[in-house]
Each structure stands twice: as C-alpha cells, then as structure tokens.
Amino acid sequence: MTRHIRHAGLFCALLLVALLLNAARVQVVQAPEYDRNPANRRPDIARYEEPRGDILVGGRPVTGSKDTREHLRYERTYRDGPLYAPVTGFASQLYGTTLLEKAEDGILSGTDPMLAPFPLWNDFTRARNSGGDVVTTLDPAAQRAAYKGLAGLKGAVAALEPSTGRILALVSRPSYDPQPLSGNGSAAAEAWQRLNADRDRPMLNRAARQTYPPGSTFKVVTAAAALDAGVVRDLDAPTDSPDPYTLPGTRTRLTNASRGCRDASLREAFTLSCNTVFAKLGVEVGGTDMTATAHAFGFNNPALRIPFPVARSTFDTSVDQAQLGLSSIGQYNTRATPLQMAMVAAAVANGGQVREPYLVERTTRPSGSTLATPGSRAVRQAMYPSTAVRLRALMREVVENGTGRRAAIRGAKVGGKTGTAQHGLANSGMPYAWFISWAQGDRDLAPRVAVAVVVEDAEAERRDISGGGDAAPIARAVMEAVLKPR
C-alpha cells in the first residue's frame, strides 16, 4: 500500500512540474506571441488601466487623463489642444500616437525600463509602472504669440534659443484638437475621417514636417559661403553683377523686384534682396563650397530628431551652374522646414555655431524627480565667427533700413531677412512669404531668440505678398514675447 501511495505522490509531483513548465512556457516563451495576437486585448487594457503621464509647458501640464470606467479605462485629454497639437500630437486608443506622444511614449505610458525600480520583478509579475512626465522647452508666451499671429492663415513658426538650441515655439496652422481622437468609439472614427479629408491638412506639422522653397531667406547661407570662401572680402565693394543676369549656359534672364541691383555691393544686395547678385555669387562660390556650407547649417541631414523626426531640408548636390544659381537664391530644388531656417538665423546670432534643436528639457518620474535630461547638444561651425559678425550687421540693416522694418522692436537689436518664394508649375502658385530673424534685448549679452515664419496664403494680391509685410510682424510678436520681462 505504501508503494502505491509513493508512486501516486511521484506522479502528482511530475504533473505539478509539468504544469509549472507549461505555465512558464506560456508566460515567458510564448508571451510575445500572445501579446501580438490581435484577439488579445489584455495589452490594451493594461496600457490604459493607469493614467498616462503628462506633457508640461512652462511648468503646467497641457495634457491629462480622464477615467471612463470602461475596459480601456483612461482616455487622453488636452488643454489648449490646437495650440500645442504640433508639439504633442495625439494619443488615441484607436489610431496610436504621433509626435511627442509617440517619441516619449515609453515615459508617458510607464513602459520605459528606467521607470522600473526592479525591472526583472516587473517582467515576472507583468506589473506596470505609472507614467512619467515630459517637460518641454516651449515658452508659453512665444507659442501663443505665434499661434495668434497666424490666425486665419496657413503657415508655420519656429523659434529657438540660439545659444542652446532649445525650441521656444513650434506652431502650425491650421491646427486641430487632438481630444476627439483619444477614445475608441464612433466619435473618434468620425473625427479621424474628417481630419484626414480636410484639404488644409490640419494634422500636418508644417513647422517641422513640411518643406518649402526658402526663397531669399536662403541668401543668408549664400552670403556666408561667399564670405567664408573669400569670394567677397569687402561688404561695400561692387560685385560686378549685371541686371538682368543671364544664368550660365542658358538664355534665361534673372531679374530683380528692386531697383539698384546692378553691380551692387553685398551690403546693398542683401538689403535690397537682389536675386542677380546672389545667383552670381553662388556660381562663383561653386557647387562644392555651397554644398559644404549648406550641410554645415543642417541641410541634407536625414537624422534630425527633436525627439520626433524632422523632415529633411535639401540643397541639391547634382546641379549645373544655372541650377546652382537658382539654388543659391532658395529656388530650384532648395527646400527647407521653418525649423531649419530658424537654425540658419540662430547660427548667425550664435557666432556661426549651429546648435541641434531640441524640444524636451527633461523627463521625470511620477514623483517629480528627474529621470533624464538631454545633455549638451551637437555643435557645428556653420561659418567663421567673423562672418557671423558681418552677417549680423547685414541682417540688422534689413530691419533698420530695408524690407524688414516691420520686425523692429524698440530698445532691442533685431536682425532679419525677408523672402518671397515662388513655387508650382511655371511659378504659378501663390508665393510663400518668409521672414527669418533674431533679437537681442538691450540688457542681454547675446541674442535670445531666433525665429522663422512662413505664410502660405498671405491675404494680399499676388504682387503685394512679401516676407516683410506678411511674415515679419508675426516674427516680431514672437520675439517680443521672449524678450518681455517676466
């Protein structure tokens, strides 16, 4: 009898071991397969069973979480949704995440291993941590000024702190409210269909994910290349530039919107924005040096992230001389995001150094303690410091005596460059109005803000559209918001 009991006990022990092995196989070996199974709703239920961490602007959350008491319990909420949508993106139970909600999803959702004090134990128990917070670099006043300036228009604004690369404003209009996309019901599906059917593409971040021909604002890059290469040594010396200028190897004659460009000096040409002078300068600098300077400013960089990806700004490297002339005045295949052109203005303001832009100041644990900071950003020397000094002087003259007068701020040093970019088949599209600038308060040791503004549909007759008239006042409002004492 004892032998039978012993055998039964051994058999039960074997069954227990087999059960434990099978449980381990299911929970450890096959767990990823079950997690990926579309019929398994547990990952979704677990993902939304805790409130999501918040995105903060100026120390205040612009996001939140609402308890729905449903299986997918917590739903994302947004404060001032259209104002910050080009930064936050959306977090939807149906359509996933975009922009900062996607780039920092691990922190916000609580799945980042850095939030787990005992990660191996969490793997075993399948427990989830509360989401952390993401503190942005945005200046609320600058963000609101940019958003208000673009009211009723289609366009974008990007503003940077030149010495650090901190993004102070990132605005795109028309915008949208991410809130209706947060849930998983019919209202979210209807909002998704409506937004995607909108011809104005409100979910497009025009400041960082859309490129435009930069037009005459690119002449800052061309001037930097010409000064660095020694093609121009004296800002006031004649440039031997005809008006009109026949592009090399063609019969195409390039003209100017302003008078006085024939044989103009670089100082005069920059203030008057002479196409003929800068196209000729680009040809004289040559493709190699023009490309090197454009690269140093950040063009043709496919890896820029802030932390979400930024569209690549382009300067065509396979051009003939005529195409190089057009590229050097921001036309042909030259294209840039507003963020890239803000980097150009910031480089001039920062002694020729380009700081990689960034949007996240730090991430924090739910307790508020700092989890990570971005650290020092990559630095490139886009031009000689002496060249930056001369370009700052040229940009100040544009605001004080040229086409950028509407960007002037009393008691501050302001430099700028206007641009009107042609586009479309045979330049048939409504021109884009551009303005890039920087500003330094009367008590500041260095410029505190660099701004780029593009307006796609300026409210004016085609002949009246200009960067100085349509984009410069928006840039001024953003710069005033940053410089204003707090």
XYZ file of N, CA and C in Angstrom, residues 126-274:
447
model
N 4.482 40.977 -14.491
C 3.748 41.667 -15.554
C 3.115 42.962 -15.035
N 3.685 43.529 -13.963
C 3.158 44.774 -13.399
C 3.565 45.950 -14.281
N 2.780 47.037 -14.208
C 3.079 48.252 -14.976
C 3.350 49.400 -14.026
N 4.267 50.263 -14.436
C 4.582 51.436 -13.639
C 3.701 52.605 -14.078
N 3.512 53.553 -13.194
C 2.805 54.784 -13.567
C 3.654 55.573 -14.546
N 3.008 56.299 -15.429
C 3.724 57.072 -16.435
C 4.460 58.256 -15.843
N 5.606 58.589 -16.443
C 6.351 59.776 -16.059
C 5.907 60.977 -16.869
N 6.491 62.127 -16.587
C 6.145 63.369 -17.270
C 7.272 63.809 -18.207
N 6.897 64.586 -19.210
C 7.848 65.137 -20.173
C 7.767 66.658 -20.088
N 8.863 67.282 -19.707
C 8.925 68.738 -19.564
C 9.532 69.321 -20.840
N 8.792 70.166 -21.517
C 9.248 70.716 -22.793
C 10.021 72.019 -22.597
N 10.673 72.440 -23.662
C 11.434 73.693 -23.675
C 10.587 74.891 -24.088
N 9.326 74.679 -24.424
C 8.499 75.740 -25.001
C 8.306 76.912 -24.049
N 8.263 78.101 -24.626
C 7.910 79.327 -23.919
C 6.429 79.586 -24.208
N 5.550 79.481 -23.197
C 4.106 79.622 -23.457
C 3.745 80.935 -24.132
N 4.406 82.023 -23.742
C 4.083 83.331 -24.332
C 4.469 83.367 -25.803
N 5.630 82.806 -26.144
C 6.056 82.772 -27.537
C 5.142 81.881 -28.366
N 4.738 80.751 -27.804
C 3.840 79.835 -28.511
C 2.510 80.519 -28.815
N 1.976 81.227 -27.830
C 0.688 81.907 -28.039
C 0.819 83.053 -29.035
N 1.927 83.773 -28.985
C 2.124 84.886 -29.923
C 2.198 84.368 -31.357
N 2.887 83.250 -31.550
C 2.986 82.675 -32.885
C 1.632 82.176 -33.369
N 0.902 81.529 -32.486
C -0.414 80.992 -32.851
C -1.386 82.122 -33.193
N -1.369 83.174 -32.401
C -2.239 84.320 -32.666
C -1.844 85.016 -33.957
N -0.536 85.128 -34.211
C -0.076 85.796 -35.426
C -0.513 85.100 -36.691
N -0.650 83.777 -36.634
C -1.059 83.008 -37.816
C -2.570 82.819 -37.904
N -3.330 83.481 -37.051
C -4.786 83.325 -37.056
C -5.354 83.625 -38.441
N -6.151 82.701 -38.959
C -6.772 82.877 -40.264
C -5.851 82.607 -41.433
N -4.607 82.226 -41.171
C -3.632 81.990 -42.231
C -3.201 80.526 -42.241
N -2.498 80.148 -43.280
C -1.895 78.824 -43.367
C -0.385 79.020 -43.354
N 0.268 78.424 -42.384
C 1.709 78.614 -42.288
C 2.272 78.025 -41.029
N 3.485 78.466 -40.662
C 4.169 77.885 -39.513
C 5.177 78.869 -38.940
N 5.511 78.646 -37.665
C 6.515 79.430 -36.957
C 7.389 78.485 -36.151
N 8.695 78.723 -36.181
C 9.632 78.011 -35.315
C 10.522 79.050 -34.655
N 10.720 78.922 -33.346
C 11.579 79.851 -32.612
C 12.548 79.061 -31.744
N 13.814 79.507 -31.713
C 14.871 78.818 -30.978
C 15.608 79.783 -30.064
N 16.237 79.222 -29.040
C 17.221 79.952 -28.263
C 18.582 79.677 -28.904
N 19.224 80.675 -29.515
C 20.423 80.419 -30.324
C 21.564 79.738 -29.579
N 21.785 80.096 -28.324
C 22.951 79.582 -27.601
C 22.815 78.133 -27.160
N 21.579 77.609 -27.126
C 21.368 76.241 -26.639
C 20.677 75.324 -27.640
N 19.860 75.879 -28.532
C 19.049 75.061 -29.423
C 17.685 74.730 -28.853
N 17.350 75.243 -27.663
C 16.029 74.999 -27.075
C 14.945 75.563 -27.991
N 13.932 74.756 -28.276
C 12.812 75.204 -29.095
C 11.837 75.961 -28.205
N 11.622 77.238 -28.524
C 10.767 78.107 -27.718
C 9.336 78.151 -28.240
N 9.156 77.928 -29.527
C 7.812 77.905 -30.120
C 7.844 77.022 -31.352
N 6.771 76.282 -31.544
C 6.626 75.429 -32.727
C 5.133 75.383 -33.047
N 4.734 76.198 -34.010
C 3.310 76.406 -34.301
C 3.028 76.117 -35.764
N 1.904 75.482 -36.010
C 1.457 75.189 -37.369
C -0.032 75.473 -37.450
N -0.444 76.194 -38.493
C -1.866 76.465 -38.699
C -2.231 76.251 -40.159
N -3.451 75.751 -40.418
C -4.496 75.426 -39.454
C -4.108 74.225 -38.583
N -4.653 74.224 -37.372
C -4.355 73.158 -36.432
C -5.628 72.374 -36.133
N -5.585 71.544 -35.116
C -6.739 70.702 -34.780
C -6.701 70.392 -33.291
N -7.810 69.916 -32.765
C -7.892 69.498 -31.374
C -7.699 67.980 -31.315
N -6.646 67.497 -30.638
C -6.423 66.042 -30.575
C -7.451 65.313 -29.713
N -8.198 66.047 -28.886
C -9.092 65.409 -27.918
C -10.084 64.419 -28.549
N -10.807 64.777 -29.625
C -11.794 63.833 -30.170
C -11.198 62.517 -30.671
N -9.882 62.472 -30.907
C -9.252 61.240 -31.386
C -8.872 60.298 -30.253
N -8.987 60.741 -29.010
C -8.426 59.982 -27.893
C -9.131 58.668 -27.624
N -10.453 58.629 -27.791
C -11.217 57.445 -27.423
C -11.196 56.355 -28.463
N -12.163 55.420 -28.348
C -12.224 54.293 -29.281
C -13.614 54.086 -29.866
N -14.481 55.082 -29.701
C -15.843 54.946 -30.197
C -16.040 55.573 -31.567
N -17.292 55.724 -31.939
C -17.632 56.256 -33.260
C -17.215 57.725 -33.394
N -17.220 58.459 -32.295
C -16.831 59.877 -32.359
C -15.376 60.010 -32.786
N -14.504 59.127 -32.280
C -13.092 59.161 -32.665
C -12.926 58.814 -34.140
N -13.669 57.810 -34.607
C -13.584 57.414 -36.015
C -14.071 58.531 -36.927
N -15.146 59.208 -36.540
C -15.665 60.311 -37.344
C -14.675 61.473 -37.387
N -14.061 61.773 -36.247
C -13.075 62.854 -36.209
C -11.865 62.517 -37.082
N -11.437 61.267 -37.049
C -10.308 60.810 -37.876
C -10.610 60.993 -39.362
N -11.791 60.578 -39.786
C -12.165 60.697 -41.195
C -12.261 62.165 -41.615
N -12.836 62.980 -40.737
C -12.986 64.405 -41.057
C -11.628 65.094 -41.184
N -10.735 64.829 -40.259
C -9.425 65.479 -40.289
C -8.599 65.033 -41.485
N -8.680 63.761 -41.837
C -7.908 63.268 -42.977
C -8.484 63.717 -44.307
N -9.767 64.053 -44.328
C -10.396 64.523 -45.560
C -10.223 66.028 -45.760
N -9.764 66.727 -44.738
C -9.617 68.179 -44.808
C -8.459 68.534 -45.742
N -8.737 69.315 -46.771
C -7.714 69.671 -47.765
C -6.619 70.558 -47.169
N -6.891 71.220 -46.055
C -5.889 72.065 -45.414
C -4.920 71.279 -44.542
N -5.135 69.984 -44.395
C -4.243 69.082 -43.665
C -3.880 69.631 -42.279
N -4.860 69.771 -41.410
C -4.594 70.349 -40.083
C -3.686 69.496 -39.205
N -3.597 68.189 -39.472
C -2.730 67.339 -38.646
C -1.276 67.369 -39.090
N -0.966 68.090 -40.168
C 0.415 68.221 -40.630
C 1.146 69.259 -39.792
N 2.286 68.878 -39.250
C 3.133 69.832 -38.537
C 3.987 70.560 -39.568
N 3.528 71.734 -39.999
C 4.224 72.480 -41.039
C 5.559 73.055 -40.574
N 5.733 73.214 -39.274
C 6.959 73.807 -38.763
C 8.142 72.853 -38.832
N 7.875 71.537 -38.688
C 8.964 70.558 -38.640
C 8.839 69.444 -39.659
N 7.647 69.253 -40.231
C 7.451 68.100 -41.117
C 7.090 68.493 -42.551
N 7.152 69.787 -42.857
C 6.842 70.262 -44.202
C 7.991 71.130 -44.692
N 8.416 70.919 -45.941
C 9.478 71.749 -46.513
C 8.909 72.677 -47.576
N 9.551 73.832 -47.709
C 9.152 74.861 -48.662
C 10.405 75.390 -49.365
N 10.255 75.948 -50.579
C 11.380 76.725 -51.119
C 11.599 77.942 -50.230
N 12.808 78.134 -49.690
C 13.009 79.226 -48.728
C 13.153 80.599 -49.357
N 13.265 80.652 -50.696
C 13.378 81.941 -51.353
C 14.571 82.737 -50.853
N 14.391 84.028 -50.730
C 15.509 84.918 -50.421
C 16.070 84.752 -49.016
N 15.354 84.067 -48.117
C 15.943 83.834 -46.795
C 17.195 82.958 -46.912
N 17.285 82.169 -47.983
C 18.465 81.319 -48.181
C 19.694 82.156 -48.541
N 19.490 83.399 -48.900
C 20.632 84.260 -49.236
C 21.561 84.464 -48.041
N 21.065 84.217 -46.835
C 21.945 84.237 -45.659
C 22.997 83.143 -45.796
N 22.580 81.953 -46.241
C 23.518 80.836 -46.435
C 24.501 81.176 -47.547
N 23.994 81.719 -48.655
C 24.860 82.067 -49.787
C 25.864 83.151 -49.395
N 25.415 84.153 -48.641
C 26.331 85.200 -48.185
C 27.413 84.619 -47.278
N 27.029 83.684 -46.397
C 28.017 83.049 -45.520
C 29.052 82.286 -46.330
N 28.597 81.558 -47.362
C 29.521 80.796 -48.204
C 30.464 81.730 -48.952
N 29.931 82.840 -49.473
C 30.757 83.775 -50.238
C 31.801 84.451 -49.348
N 31.436 84.805 -48.126
C 32.381 85.443 -47.215
C 33.429 84.445 -46.719
N 32.999 83.237 -46.383
C 33.946 82.227 -45.914
C 34.936 81.826 -47.002
N 34.456 81.756 -48.247
C 35.320 81.334 -49.354
C 36.207 82.458 -49.865
N 35.978 83.687 -49.400
C 36.780 84.816 -49.852
C 36.353 85.369 -51.189
N 35.200 84.911 -51.705
C 34.680 85.464 -52.952
C 34.304 86.928 -52.739
N 33.820 87.242 -51.552
C 33.562 88.634 -51.145
C 34.411 88.929 -49.920
N 35.180 89.990 -49.993
C 36.034 90.376 -48.852
C 35.604 91.708 -48.246
N 35.024 92.553 -49.087
C 34.602 93.877 -48.643
C 33.098 93.990 -48.855
N 32.350 94.198 -47.780
C 30.889 94.282 -47.883
C 30.431 95.426 -48.764
N 31.267 96.435 -48.939
C 30.856 97.628 -49.687
C 31.477 97.715 -51.077
N 32.221 96.681 -51.479
C 32.831 96.692 -52.806
C 31.818 96.240 -53.858
N 31.826 96.838 -55.064
C 30.921 96.396 -56.137
C 31.148 94.918 -56.459
N 30.088 94.225 -56.816
C 30.177 92.786 -57.098
C 30.226 92.470 -58.587
N 30.261 93.506 -59.441
C 30.316 93.292 -60.890
C 29.178 92.385 -61.350
N 27.966 92.709 -60.901
C 26.787 91.899 -61.208
C 25.878 92.636 -62.180
N 25.577 92.030 -63.315
C 24.664 92.668 -64.273
C 23.212 92.569 -63.809
N 22.361 93.379 -64.384
C 20.922 93.316 -64.113
C 20.188 93.606 -65.420
N 19.580 92.600 -66.020
C 19.391 91.225 -65.543
C 20.660 90.370 -65.684
N 20.625 89.197 -65.020
C 21.745 88.265 -65.043
C 21.323 87.033 -65.838
N 22.090 86.700 -66.875
C 21.786 85.521 -67.675
C 22.430 84.301 -67.014
N 21.612 83.338 -66.656
C 22.118 82.141 -65.992
C 23.082 81.405 -66.909
N 24.225 80.930 -66.398
C 25.265 80.316 -67.230
C 24.736 79.162 -68.086
N 25.115 79.176 -69.363
C 24.730 78.098 -70.270
C 23.300 78.130 -70.725
N 22.579 79.222 -70.428
C 21.170 79.323 -70.812
C 20.891 80.701 -71.397
N 19.664 80.874 -71.845
C 19.193 82.185 -72.266
C 18.243 82.789 -71.234
N 18.137 82.128 -70.088
C 17.231 82.587 -69.031
C 17.816 83.804 -68.339
N 17.034 84.862 -68.284
C 17.493 86.115 -67.678
C 16.809 86.287 -66.326
N 17.638 86.386 -65.295
C 17.149 86.561 -63.934
C 17.043 88.057 -63.650
N 15.916 88.446 -63.053
C 15.680 89.874 -62.770
C 15.472 90.080 -61.272
N 15.215 91.316 -60.914
C 15.027 91.676 -59.506
C 13.712 92.408 -59.304
N 13.183 92.305 -58.086
C 11.987 93.071 -57.745
C 12.341 94.497 -57.363
N 13.620 94.728 -57.012
C 14.060 96.061 -56.580
C 14.988 96.686 -57.608
N 15.028 98.003 -57.607
C 15.988 98.723 -58.446
C 17.294 98.919 -57.665
N 18.359 99.173 -58.395
C 19.631 99.445 -57.759
C 20.495 98.231 -57.545
N 20.179 97.109 -58.214
C 20.935 95.868 -58.013
C 22.122 95.714 -58.969
N 22.169 96.498 -60.016
C 23.288 96.384 -60.957
C 24.595 96.743 -60.242
N 25.527 95.788 -60.253
C 26.855 95.991 -59.666
C 26.783 96.385 -58.182
N 25.710 95.966 -57.503
C 25.531 96.341 -56.099
C 26.563 95.646 -55.221
N 26.923 96.280 -54.125
C 27.789 95.643 -53.130
C 26.982 94.575 -52.391
N 27.669 93.726 -51.626
C 26.959 92.703 -50.869
C 26.023 93.359 -49.854
N 26.448 94.449 -49.252
C 25.591 95.138 -48.281
C 24.309 95.633 -48.953
N 24.447 96.267 -50.104
C 23.270 96.765 -50.825
C 22.407 95.614 -51.323
N 23.048 94.580 -51.854
C 22.302 93.443 -52.408
C 21.528 92.705 -51.332
N 22.101 92.615 -50.136
C 21.424 91.923 -49.046
C 20.215 92.734 -48.591
N 20.378 94.034 -48.485
C 19.284 94.885 -48.039
C 18.162 94.936 -49.065
N 18.537 94.998 -50.352
C 17.540 95.056 -51.427
C 17.055 93.682 -51.864
N 17.750 92.613 -51.381
C 17.443 91.221 -51.736
C 17.558 90.995 -53.250
N 18.733 91.322 -53.783
C 18.969 91.231 -55.232
C 19.202 89.782 -55.676
